[in-house]
Short mmCIF file of C-alpha atoms and ligand atoms in Angstrom, two decimals:
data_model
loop_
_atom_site.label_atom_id
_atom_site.label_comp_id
_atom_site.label_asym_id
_atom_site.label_seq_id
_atom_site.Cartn_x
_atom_site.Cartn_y
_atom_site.Cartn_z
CA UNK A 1 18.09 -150.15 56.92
CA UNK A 2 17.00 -147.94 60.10
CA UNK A 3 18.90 -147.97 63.61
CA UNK A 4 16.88 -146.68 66.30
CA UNK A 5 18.17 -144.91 68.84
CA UNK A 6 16.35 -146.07 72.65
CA UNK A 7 16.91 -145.50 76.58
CA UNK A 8 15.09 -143.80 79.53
CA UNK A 9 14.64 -139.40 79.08
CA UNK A 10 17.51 -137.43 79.46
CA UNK A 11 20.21 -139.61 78.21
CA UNK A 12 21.07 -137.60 75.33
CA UNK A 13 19.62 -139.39 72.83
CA UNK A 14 17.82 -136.37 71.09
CA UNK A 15 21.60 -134.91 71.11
CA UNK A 16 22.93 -137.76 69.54
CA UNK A 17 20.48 -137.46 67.09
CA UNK A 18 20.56 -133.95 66.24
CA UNK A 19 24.41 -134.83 65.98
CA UNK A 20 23.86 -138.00 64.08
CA UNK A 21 21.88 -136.16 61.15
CA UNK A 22 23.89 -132.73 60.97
CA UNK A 23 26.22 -133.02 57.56
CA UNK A 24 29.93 -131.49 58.80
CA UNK A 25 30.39 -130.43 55.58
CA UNK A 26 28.41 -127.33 53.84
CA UNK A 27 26.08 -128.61 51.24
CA UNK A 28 23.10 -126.81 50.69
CA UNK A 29 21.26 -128.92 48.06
CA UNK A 30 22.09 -131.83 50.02
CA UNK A 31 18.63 -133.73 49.09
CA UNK A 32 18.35 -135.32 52.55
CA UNK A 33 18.63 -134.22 56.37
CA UNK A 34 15.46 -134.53 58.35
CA UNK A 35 12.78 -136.91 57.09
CA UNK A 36 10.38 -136.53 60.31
CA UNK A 37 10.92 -134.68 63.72
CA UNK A 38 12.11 -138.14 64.98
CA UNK A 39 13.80 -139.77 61.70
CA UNK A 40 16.84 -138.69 60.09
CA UNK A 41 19.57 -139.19 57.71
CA UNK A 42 22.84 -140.33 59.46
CA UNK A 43 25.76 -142.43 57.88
CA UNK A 44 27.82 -145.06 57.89
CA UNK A 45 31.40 -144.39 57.46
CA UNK A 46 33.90 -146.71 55.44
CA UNK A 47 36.98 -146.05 52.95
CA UNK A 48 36.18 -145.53 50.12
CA UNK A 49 37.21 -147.04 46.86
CA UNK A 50 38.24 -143.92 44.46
CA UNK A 51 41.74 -143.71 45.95
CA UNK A 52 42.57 -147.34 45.14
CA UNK A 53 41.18 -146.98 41.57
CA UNK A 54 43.00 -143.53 41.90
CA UNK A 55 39.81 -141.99 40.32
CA UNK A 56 38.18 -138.66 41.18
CA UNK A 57 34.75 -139.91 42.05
CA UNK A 58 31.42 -138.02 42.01
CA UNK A 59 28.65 -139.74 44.19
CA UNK A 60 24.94 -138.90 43.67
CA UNK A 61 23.36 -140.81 47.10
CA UNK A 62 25.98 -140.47 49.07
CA UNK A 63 29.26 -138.42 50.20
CA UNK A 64 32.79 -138.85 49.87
CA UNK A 65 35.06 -136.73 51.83
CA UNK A 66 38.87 -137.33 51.55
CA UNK A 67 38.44 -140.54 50.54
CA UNK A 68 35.75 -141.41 53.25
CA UNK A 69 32.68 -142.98 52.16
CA UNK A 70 29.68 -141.99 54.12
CA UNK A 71 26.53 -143.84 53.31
CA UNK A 72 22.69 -142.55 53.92
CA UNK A 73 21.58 -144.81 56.74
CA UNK A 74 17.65 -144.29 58.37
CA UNK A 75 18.22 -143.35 62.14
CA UNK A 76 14.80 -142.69 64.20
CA UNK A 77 14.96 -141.29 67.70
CA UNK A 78 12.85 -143.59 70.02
CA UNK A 79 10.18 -142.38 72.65
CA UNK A 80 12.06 -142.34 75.69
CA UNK A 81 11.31 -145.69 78.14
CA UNK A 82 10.40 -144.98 81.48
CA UNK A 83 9.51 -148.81 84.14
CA UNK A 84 6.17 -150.20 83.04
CA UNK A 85 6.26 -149.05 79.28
CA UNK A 86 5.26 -152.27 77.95
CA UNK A 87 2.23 -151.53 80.28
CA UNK A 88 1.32 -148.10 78.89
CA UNK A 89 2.95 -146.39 81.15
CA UNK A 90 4.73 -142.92 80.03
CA UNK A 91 5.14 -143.04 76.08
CA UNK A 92 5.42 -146.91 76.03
CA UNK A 93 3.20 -147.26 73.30
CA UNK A 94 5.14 -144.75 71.03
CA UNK A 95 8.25 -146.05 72.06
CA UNK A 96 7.72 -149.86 71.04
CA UNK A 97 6.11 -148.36 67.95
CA UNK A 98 9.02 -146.37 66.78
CA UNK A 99 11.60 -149.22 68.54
CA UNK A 100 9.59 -151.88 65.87
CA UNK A 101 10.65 -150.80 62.64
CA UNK A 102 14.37 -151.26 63.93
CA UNK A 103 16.84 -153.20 62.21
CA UNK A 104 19.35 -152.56 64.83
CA UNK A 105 18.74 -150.44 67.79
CA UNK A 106 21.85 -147.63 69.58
CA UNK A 107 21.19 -147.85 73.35
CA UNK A 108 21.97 -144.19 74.79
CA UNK A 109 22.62 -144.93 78.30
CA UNK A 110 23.82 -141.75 80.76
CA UNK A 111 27.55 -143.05 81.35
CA UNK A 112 27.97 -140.62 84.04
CA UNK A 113 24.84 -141.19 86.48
CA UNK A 114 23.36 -137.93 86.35
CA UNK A 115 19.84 -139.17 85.66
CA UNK A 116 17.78 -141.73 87.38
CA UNK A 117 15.52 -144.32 85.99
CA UNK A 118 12.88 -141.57 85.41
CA UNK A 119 15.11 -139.48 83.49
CA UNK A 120 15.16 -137.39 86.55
CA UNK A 121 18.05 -135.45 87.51
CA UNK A 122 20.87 -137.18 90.69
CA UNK A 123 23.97 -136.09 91.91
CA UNK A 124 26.63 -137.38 89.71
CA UNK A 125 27.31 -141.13 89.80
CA UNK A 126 24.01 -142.05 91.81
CA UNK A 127 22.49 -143.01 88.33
CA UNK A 128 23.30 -146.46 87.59
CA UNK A 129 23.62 -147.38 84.20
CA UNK A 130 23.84 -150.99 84.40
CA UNK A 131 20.32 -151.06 85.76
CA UNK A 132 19.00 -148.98 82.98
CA UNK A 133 20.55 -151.26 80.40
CA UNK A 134 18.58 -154.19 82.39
CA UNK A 135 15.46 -152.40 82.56
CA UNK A 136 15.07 -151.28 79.21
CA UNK A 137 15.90 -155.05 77.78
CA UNK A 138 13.06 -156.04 80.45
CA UNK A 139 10.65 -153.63 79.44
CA UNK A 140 11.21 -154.28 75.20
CA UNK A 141 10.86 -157.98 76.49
CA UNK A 142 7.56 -157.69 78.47
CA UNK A 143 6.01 -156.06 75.62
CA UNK A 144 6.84 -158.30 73.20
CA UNK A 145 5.72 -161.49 75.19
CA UNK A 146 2.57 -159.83 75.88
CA UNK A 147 2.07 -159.14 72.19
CA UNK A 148 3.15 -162.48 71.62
CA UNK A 149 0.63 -164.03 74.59
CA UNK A 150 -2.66 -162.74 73.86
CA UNK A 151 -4.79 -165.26 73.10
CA UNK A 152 -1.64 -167.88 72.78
CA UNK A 153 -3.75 -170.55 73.33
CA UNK A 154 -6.37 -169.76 71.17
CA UNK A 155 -3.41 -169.09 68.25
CA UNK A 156 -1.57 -172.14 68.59
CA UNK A 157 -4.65 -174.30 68.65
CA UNK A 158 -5.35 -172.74 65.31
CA UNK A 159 -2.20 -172.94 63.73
CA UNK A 160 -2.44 -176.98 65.09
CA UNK A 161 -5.27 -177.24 63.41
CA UNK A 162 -3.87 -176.11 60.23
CA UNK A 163 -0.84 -177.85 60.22
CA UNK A 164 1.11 -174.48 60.21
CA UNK A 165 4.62 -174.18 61.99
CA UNK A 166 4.64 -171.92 65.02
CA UNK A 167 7.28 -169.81 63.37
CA UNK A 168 4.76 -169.28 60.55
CA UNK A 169 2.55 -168.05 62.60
CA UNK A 170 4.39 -165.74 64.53
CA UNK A 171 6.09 -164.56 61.60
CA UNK A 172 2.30 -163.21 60.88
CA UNK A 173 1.89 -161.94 63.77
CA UNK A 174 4.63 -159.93 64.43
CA UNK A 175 4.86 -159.13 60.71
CA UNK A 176 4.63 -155.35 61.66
CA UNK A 177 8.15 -155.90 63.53
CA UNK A 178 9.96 -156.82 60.46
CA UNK A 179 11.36 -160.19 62.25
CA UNK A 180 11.03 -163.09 59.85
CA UNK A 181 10.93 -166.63 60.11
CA UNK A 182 14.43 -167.92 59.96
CA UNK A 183 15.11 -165.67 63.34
CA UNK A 184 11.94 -167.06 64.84
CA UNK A 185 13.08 -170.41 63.78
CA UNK A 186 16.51 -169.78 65.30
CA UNK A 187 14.86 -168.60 68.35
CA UNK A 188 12.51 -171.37 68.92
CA UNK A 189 15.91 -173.82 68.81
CA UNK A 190 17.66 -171.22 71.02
CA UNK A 191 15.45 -171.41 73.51
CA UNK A 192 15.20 -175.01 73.95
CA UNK A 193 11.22 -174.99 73.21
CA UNK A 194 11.40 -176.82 69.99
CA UNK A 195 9.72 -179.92 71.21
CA UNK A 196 7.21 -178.46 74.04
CA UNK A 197 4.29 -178.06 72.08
CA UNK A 198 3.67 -174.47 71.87
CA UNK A 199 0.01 -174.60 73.37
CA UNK A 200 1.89 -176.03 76.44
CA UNK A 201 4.04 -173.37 77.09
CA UNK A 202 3.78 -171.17 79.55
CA UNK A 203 3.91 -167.46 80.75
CA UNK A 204 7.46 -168.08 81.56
CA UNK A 205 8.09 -169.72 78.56
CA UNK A 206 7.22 -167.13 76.15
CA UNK A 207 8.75 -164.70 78.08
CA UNK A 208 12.48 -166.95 77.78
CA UNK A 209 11.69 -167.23 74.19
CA UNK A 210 11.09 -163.56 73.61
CA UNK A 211 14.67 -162.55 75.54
CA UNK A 212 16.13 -164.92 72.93
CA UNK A 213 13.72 -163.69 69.96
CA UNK A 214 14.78 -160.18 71.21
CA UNK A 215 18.70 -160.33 71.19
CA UNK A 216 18.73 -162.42 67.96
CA UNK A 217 15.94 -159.17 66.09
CA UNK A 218 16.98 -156.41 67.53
CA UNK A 219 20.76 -156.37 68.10
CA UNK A 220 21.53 -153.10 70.13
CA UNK A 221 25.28 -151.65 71.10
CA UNK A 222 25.35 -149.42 73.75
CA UNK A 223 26.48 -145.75 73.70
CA UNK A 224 28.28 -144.77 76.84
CA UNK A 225 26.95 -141.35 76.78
CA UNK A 226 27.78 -138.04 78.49
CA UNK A 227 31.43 -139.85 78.40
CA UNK A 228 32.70 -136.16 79.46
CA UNK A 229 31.98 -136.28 82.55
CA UNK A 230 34.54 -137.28 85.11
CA UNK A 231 31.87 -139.87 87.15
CA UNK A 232 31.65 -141.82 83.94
CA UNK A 233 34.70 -143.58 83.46
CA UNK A 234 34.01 -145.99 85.93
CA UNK A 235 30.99 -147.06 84.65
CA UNK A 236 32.47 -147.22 81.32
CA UNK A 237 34.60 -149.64 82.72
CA UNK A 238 31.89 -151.69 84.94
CA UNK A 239 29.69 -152.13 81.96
CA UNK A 240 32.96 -153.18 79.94
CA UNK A 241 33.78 -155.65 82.15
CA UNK A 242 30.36 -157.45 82.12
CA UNK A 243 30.80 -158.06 78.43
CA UNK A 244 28.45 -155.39 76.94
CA UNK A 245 29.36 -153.86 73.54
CA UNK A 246 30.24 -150.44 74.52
CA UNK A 247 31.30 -147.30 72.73
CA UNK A 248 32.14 -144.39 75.22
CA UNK A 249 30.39 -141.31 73.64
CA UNK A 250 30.64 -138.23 74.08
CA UNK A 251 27.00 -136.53 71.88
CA UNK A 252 27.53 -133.20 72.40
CA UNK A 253 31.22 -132.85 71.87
CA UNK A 254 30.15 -134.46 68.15
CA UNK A 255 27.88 -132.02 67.53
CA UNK A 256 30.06 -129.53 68.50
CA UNK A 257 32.63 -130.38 66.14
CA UNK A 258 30.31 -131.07 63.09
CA UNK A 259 29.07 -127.58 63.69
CA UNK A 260 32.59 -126.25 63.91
CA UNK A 261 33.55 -128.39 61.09
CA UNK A 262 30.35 -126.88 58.73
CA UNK A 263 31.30 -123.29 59.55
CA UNK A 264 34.90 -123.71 58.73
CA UNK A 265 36.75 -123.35 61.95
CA UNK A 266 37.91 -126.92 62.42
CA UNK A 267 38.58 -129.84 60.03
CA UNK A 268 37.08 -133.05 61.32
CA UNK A 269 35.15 -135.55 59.55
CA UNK A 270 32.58 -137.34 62.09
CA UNK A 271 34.30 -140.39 63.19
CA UNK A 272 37.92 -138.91 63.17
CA UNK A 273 40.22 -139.49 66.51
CA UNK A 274 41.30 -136.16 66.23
CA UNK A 275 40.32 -132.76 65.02
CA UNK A 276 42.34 -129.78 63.93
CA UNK A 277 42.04 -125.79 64.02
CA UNK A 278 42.04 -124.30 60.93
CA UNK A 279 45.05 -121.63 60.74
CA UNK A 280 43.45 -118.13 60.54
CA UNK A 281 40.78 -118.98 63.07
CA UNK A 282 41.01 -117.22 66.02
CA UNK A 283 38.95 -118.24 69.18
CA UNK A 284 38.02 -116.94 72.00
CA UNK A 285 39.03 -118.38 75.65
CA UNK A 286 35.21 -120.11 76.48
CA UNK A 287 35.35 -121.65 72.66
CA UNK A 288 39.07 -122.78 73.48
CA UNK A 289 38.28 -124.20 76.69
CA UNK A 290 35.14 -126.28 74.93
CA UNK A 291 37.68 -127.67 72.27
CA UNK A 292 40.38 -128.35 75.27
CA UNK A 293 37.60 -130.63 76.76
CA UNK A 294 36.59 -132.63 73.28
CA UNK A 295 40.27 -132.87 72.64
CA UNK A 296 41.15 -134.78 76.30
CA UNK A 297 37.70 -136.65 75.36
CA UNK A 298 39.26 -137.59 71.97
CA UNK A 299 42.70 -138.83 73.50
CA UNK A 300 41.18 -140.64 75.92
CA UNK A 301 38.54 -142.82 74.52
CA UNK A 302 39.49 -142.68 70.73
CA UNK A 303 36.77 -140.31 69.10
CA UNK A 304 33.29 -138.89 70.34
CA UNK A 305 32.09 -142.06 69.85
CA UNK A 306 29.01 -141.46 67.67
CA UNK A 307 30.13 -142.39 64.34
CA UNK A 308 31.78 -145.53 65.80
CA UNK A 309 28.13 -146.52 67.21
CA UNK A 310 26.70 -146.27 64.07
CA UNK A 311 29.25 -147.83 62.76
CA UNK A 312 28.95 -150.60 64.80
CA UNK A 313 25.25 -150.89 64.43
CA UNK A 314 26.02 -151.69 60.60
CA UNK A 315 29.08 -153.78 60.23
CA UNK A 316 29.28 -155.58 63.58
CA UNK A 317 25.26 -156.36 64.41
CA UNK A 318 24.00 -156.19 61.10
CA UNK A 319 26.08 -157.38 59.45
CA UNK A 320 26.80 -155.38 56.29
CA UNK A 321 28.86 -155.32 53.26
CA UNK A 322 29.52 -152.05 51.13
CA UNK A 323 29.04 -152.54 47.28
CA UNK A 324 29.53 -150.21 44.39
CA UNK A 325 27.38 -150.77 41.45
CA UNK A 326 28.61 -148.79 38.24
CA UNK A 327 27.03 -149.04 34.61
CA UNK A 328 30.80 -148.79 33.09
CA UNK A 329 33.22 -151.48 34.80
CA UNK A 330 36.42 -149.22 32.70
CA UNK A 331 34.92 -145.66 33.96
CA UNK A 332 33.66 -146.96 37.41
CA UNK A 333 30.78 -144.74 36.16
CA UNK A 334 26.99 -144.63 35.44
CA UNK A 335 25.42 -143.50 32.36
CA UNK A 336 25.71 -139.62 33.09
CA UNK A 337 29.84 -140.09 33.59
CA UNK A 338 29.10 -139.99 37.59
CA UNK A 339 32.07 -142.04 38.92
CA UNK A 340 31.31 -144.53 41.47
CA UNK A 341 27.97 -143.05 41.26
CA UNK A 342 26.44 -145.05 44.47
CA UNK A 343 26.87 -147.49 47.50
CA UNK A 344 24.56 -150.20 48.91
CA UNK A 345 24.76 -151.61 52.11
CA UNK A 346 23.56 -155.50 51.82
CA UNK A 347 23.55 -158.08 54.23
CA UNK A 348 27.00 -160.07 54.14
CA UNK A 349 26.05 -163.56 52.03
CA UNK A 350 24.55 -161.19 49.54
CA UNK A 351 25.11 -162.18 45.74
CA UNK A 352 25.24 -160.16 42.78
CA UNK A 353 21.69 -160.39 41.94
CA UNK A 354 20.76 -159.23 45.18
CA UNK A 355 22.83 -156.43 44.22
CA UNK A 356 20.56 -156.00 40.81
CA UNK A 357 17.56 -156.48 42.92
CA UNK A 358 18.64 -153.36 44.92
CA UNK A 359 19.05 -151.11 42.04
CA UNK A 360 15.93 -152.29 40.23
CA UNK A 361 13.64 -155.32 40.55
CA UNK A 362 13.83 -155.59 36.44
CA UNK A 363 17.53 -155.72 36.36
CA UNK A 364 17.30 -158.83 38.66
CA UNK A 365 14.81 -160.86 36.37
CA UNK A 366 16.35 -160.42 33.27
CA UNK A 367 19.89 -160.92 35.29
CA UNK A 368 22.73 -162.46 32.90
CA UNK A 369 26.70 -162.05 34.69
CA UNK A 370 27.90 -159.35 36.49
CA UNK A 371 31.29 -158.02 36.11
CA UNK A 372 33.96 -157.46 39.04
CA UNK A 373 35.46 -153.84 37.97
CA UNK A 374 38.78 -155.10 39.80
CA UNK A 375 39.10 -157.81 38.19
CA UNK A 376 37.37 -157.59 35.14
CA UNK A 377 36.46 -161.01 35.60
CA UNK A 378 32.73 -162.39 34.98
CA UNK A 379 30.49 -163.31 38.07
CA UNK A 380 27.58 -165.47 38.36
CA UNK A 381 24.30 -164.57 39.70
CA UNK A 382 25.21 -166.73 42.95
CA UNK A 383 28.40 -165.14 43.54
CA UNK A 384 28.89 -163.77 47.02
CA UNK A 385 29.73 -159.88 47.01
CA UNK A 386 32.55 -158.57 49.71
CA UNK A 387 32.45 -155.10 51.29
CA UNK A 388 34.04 -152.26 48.60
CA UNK A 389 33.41 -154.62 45.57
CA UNK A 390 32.74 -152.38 42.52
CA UNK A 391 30.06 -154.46 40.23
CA UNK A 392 28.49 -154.03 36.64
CA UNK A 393 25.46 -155.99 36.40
CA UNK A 394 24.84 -156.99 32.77
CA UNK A 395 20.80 -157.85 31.94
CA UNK A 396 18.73 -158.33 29.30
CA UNK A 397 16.41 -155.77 30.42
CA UNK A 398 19.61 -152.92 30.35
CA UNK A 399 21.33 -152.73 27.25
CA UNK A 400 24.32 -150.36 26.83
N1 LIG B 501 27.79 -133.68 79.52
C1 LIG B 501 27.04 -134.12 78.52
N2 LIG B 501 25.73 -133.85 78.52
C2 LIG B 501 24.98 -134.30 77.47
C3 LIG B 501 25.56 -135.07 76.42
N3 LIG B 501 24.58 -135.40 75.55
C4 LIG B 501 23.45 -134.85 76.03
N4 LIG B 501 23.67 -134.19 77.19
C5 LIG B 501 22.70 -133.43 78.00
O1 LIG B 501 21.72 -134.32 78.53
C6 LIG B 501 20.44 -133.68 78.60
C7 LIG B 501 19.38 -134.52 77.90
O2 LIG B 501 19.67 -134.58 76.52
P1 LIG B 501 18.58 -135.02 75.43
O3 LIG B 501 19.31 -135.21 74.16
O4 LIG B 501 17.43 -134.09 75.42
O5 LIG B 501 18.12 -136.42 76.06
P2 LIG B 501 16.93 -137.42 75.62
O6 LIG B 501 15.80 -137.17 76.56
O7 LIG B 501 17.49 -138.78 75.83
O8 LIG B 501 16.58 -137.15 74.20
C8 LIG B 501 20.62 -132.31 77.96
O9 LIG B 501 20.77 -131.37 78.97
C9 LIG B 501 21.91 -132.45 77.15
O10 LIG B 501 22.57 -131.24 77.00
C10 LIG B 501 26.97 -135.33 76.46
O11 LIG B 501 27.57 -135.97 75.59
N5 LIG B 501 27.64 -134.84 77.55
MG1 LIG B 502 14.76 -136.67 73.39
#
């Protein structure tokens, strides 16, 4: 699963990032931080399991931190978007190449107005936010209908002539997006297309279609950043009021505490609504006056807001359950005695064999029950898994 992270320059993005994919916790043979400049590890946060089973659990892909389960997720920092991207303009290109891999997408908007729609600098509260959001949408739009429209007629004629469904053929050809056909199918409906025939419609058409196509394969939340700031409250509130899904953040006050966290001045786990001083730790006035600000930050709007994007970005637009496979459904452990070893995020609707499928393609073919570790009970191949189910799968190709 990757979550990209988009808006205009200067937004903070790159902080939220940098914020995103720093571990709060020491751990030097941590296998994974950094992948590429641009692509990171970050996580997902949920509970996790081992203080219901009441077991001490050791996790091998992932981290658990008093009883908080947080789950490698892909995060890629997005070209900035300046107007006239989808033409070429500024890094457009880059952008709608990194933006296309995207499962779900974070948009970092500058809360406070301090930019403009260049990414240049304005007084506080000139930027408008609520005309970034609407130009980036426009601009990821554009550049998908004109992928979409070249040669359109040309396309549909052909796939006419073969008898193929549009949503076939646009599944090929925007293959390299990762959207399949059942959301181009739902889009086509959506849009109130389905019975214009496609080599009919026109510019505006396929540009309707691809605002729908858009929304339903690229979910985004937005991240009120630079939440700090005093001129960003009210447009915290104006873009709250229109109906957006809206997390005020706050980037650098998370990476702040993360770094605090890591060097052992403060105990806060990313996602937290509060974060305390360790005793012993003596500060000086600037590094108390920092903290004073994240803490009014923190009492204000809830937490720094990062982890709750992400957060939202799995669960709420994507959709996702949290599932524990273990080889032992007495131990809750794999083969080496790791307890509660590992956690996959799978679409909700996901069965146990999707589960196999997910730890290797073998274990799905030769698929014969699963086992619910809290219940001990059997489970068919068809059954549908729920978020912190712990699972054995049981297959003739893994004895023992
Ligand atoms: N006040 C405040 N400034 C921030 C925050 N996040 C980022 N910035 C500042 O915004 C500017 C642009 O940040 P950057 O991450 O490079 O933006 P990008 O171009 O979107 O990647 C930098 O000066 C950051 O220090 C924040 O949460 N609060
Ligand atoms: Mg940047």
């Amino acid at each position: 699963m990757i979550i990209g992270l988009i808006g205009k320059a200067n937004v903070g993005k790159s902080t939220f990032f940098n914020a995103a994919t720093e571990l709060a916790v020491p751990a030097a043979n941590y296998p994974f931080t950094t992948i590429e400049p641009n692509v990171g590890v970050a996580y997902a946060r949920v509970k996790c399991v081992c203080r219901e089973f009441g077991v001490q659990d050791n996790p091998v892909h992932s981290m658990c931190i008093d009883g908080n389960r947080f789950i490698p997720i892909k995060l890629v920092d997005v070209a900035g978007l300046v107007p006239g991207a989808h033409a070429g303009k500024g890094l457009g290109n880059k952008f709608l190449d990194d933006a296309r891999q995207a499962d779900a997408l974070i948009h970092v908007v500058d809360a406070s107005g301090t930019t403009d729609s260049n990414g240049r600098s304005v007084p506080a509260g000139a930027g408008d936010p609520m005309f970034d959001i609407t130009f980036v949408e426009e601009e990821f739009d554009l550049w998908l209908a004109a992928l979409i429209g070249r040669d359109w007629g040309k396309n549909t004629r052909e796939a006419e002539g073969l008898g193929q469904k549009l949503e076939q053929m646009l599944a090929k050809r925007l293959s390299g997006l990762a959207i399949g056909e059942p959301v181009i199918a739902a889009a086509i409906h959506a849009s109130g297309l389905a019975m214009k025939k496609p080599v009919s419609w026109t510019e505006e058409d396929i540009l309707a279609f691809c605002k729908i196509l858009r929304a339903k394969a690229k979910p985004f939340v937005i991240a009120a950043n630079k939440a700090d700031l005093p001129s960003a409250e009210v447009n915290i509130e104006k873009m709250k009021s229109a109906g957006l899904e809206v997390v005020p953040c706050a980037s650098e006050a998370e990476a702040l505490l993360r770094k605090a966290s890591k060097k052992g001045v403060l105990h806060y786990l990313p996602g937290d609504s509060s974060f305390d001083v360790k005793p012993n730790v003596a500060l000086n006035i600037q590094q108390q006056k920092a903290l004073d600000i994240v803490r009014t930050l923190m009492q204000k709007y809830g937490s720094t807001g990062v982890q709750e994007a992400i957060n939202i970005a799995c669960f709420k637009l994507l959709r996702m359950v949290a599932v524990y496979p273990v080889e032992d459904e007495f131990k809750l452990a794999d083969k080496k005695g790791n307890v509660l070893p590992d956690v996959r995020l799978l679409p909700e609707g996901s069965t146990a064999k999707d589960l196999a499928g997910t730890v290797h393609a073998d274990l799905a073919k030769g698929f014969l029950y699963a086992i619910d570790a809290r219940t001990k009970q059997r489970i068919g191949a068809d059954h549908k898994l729920k978020s912190g189910d712990v699972i054995k799968i049981v297959s003739a190709t893994s004895r023992g």
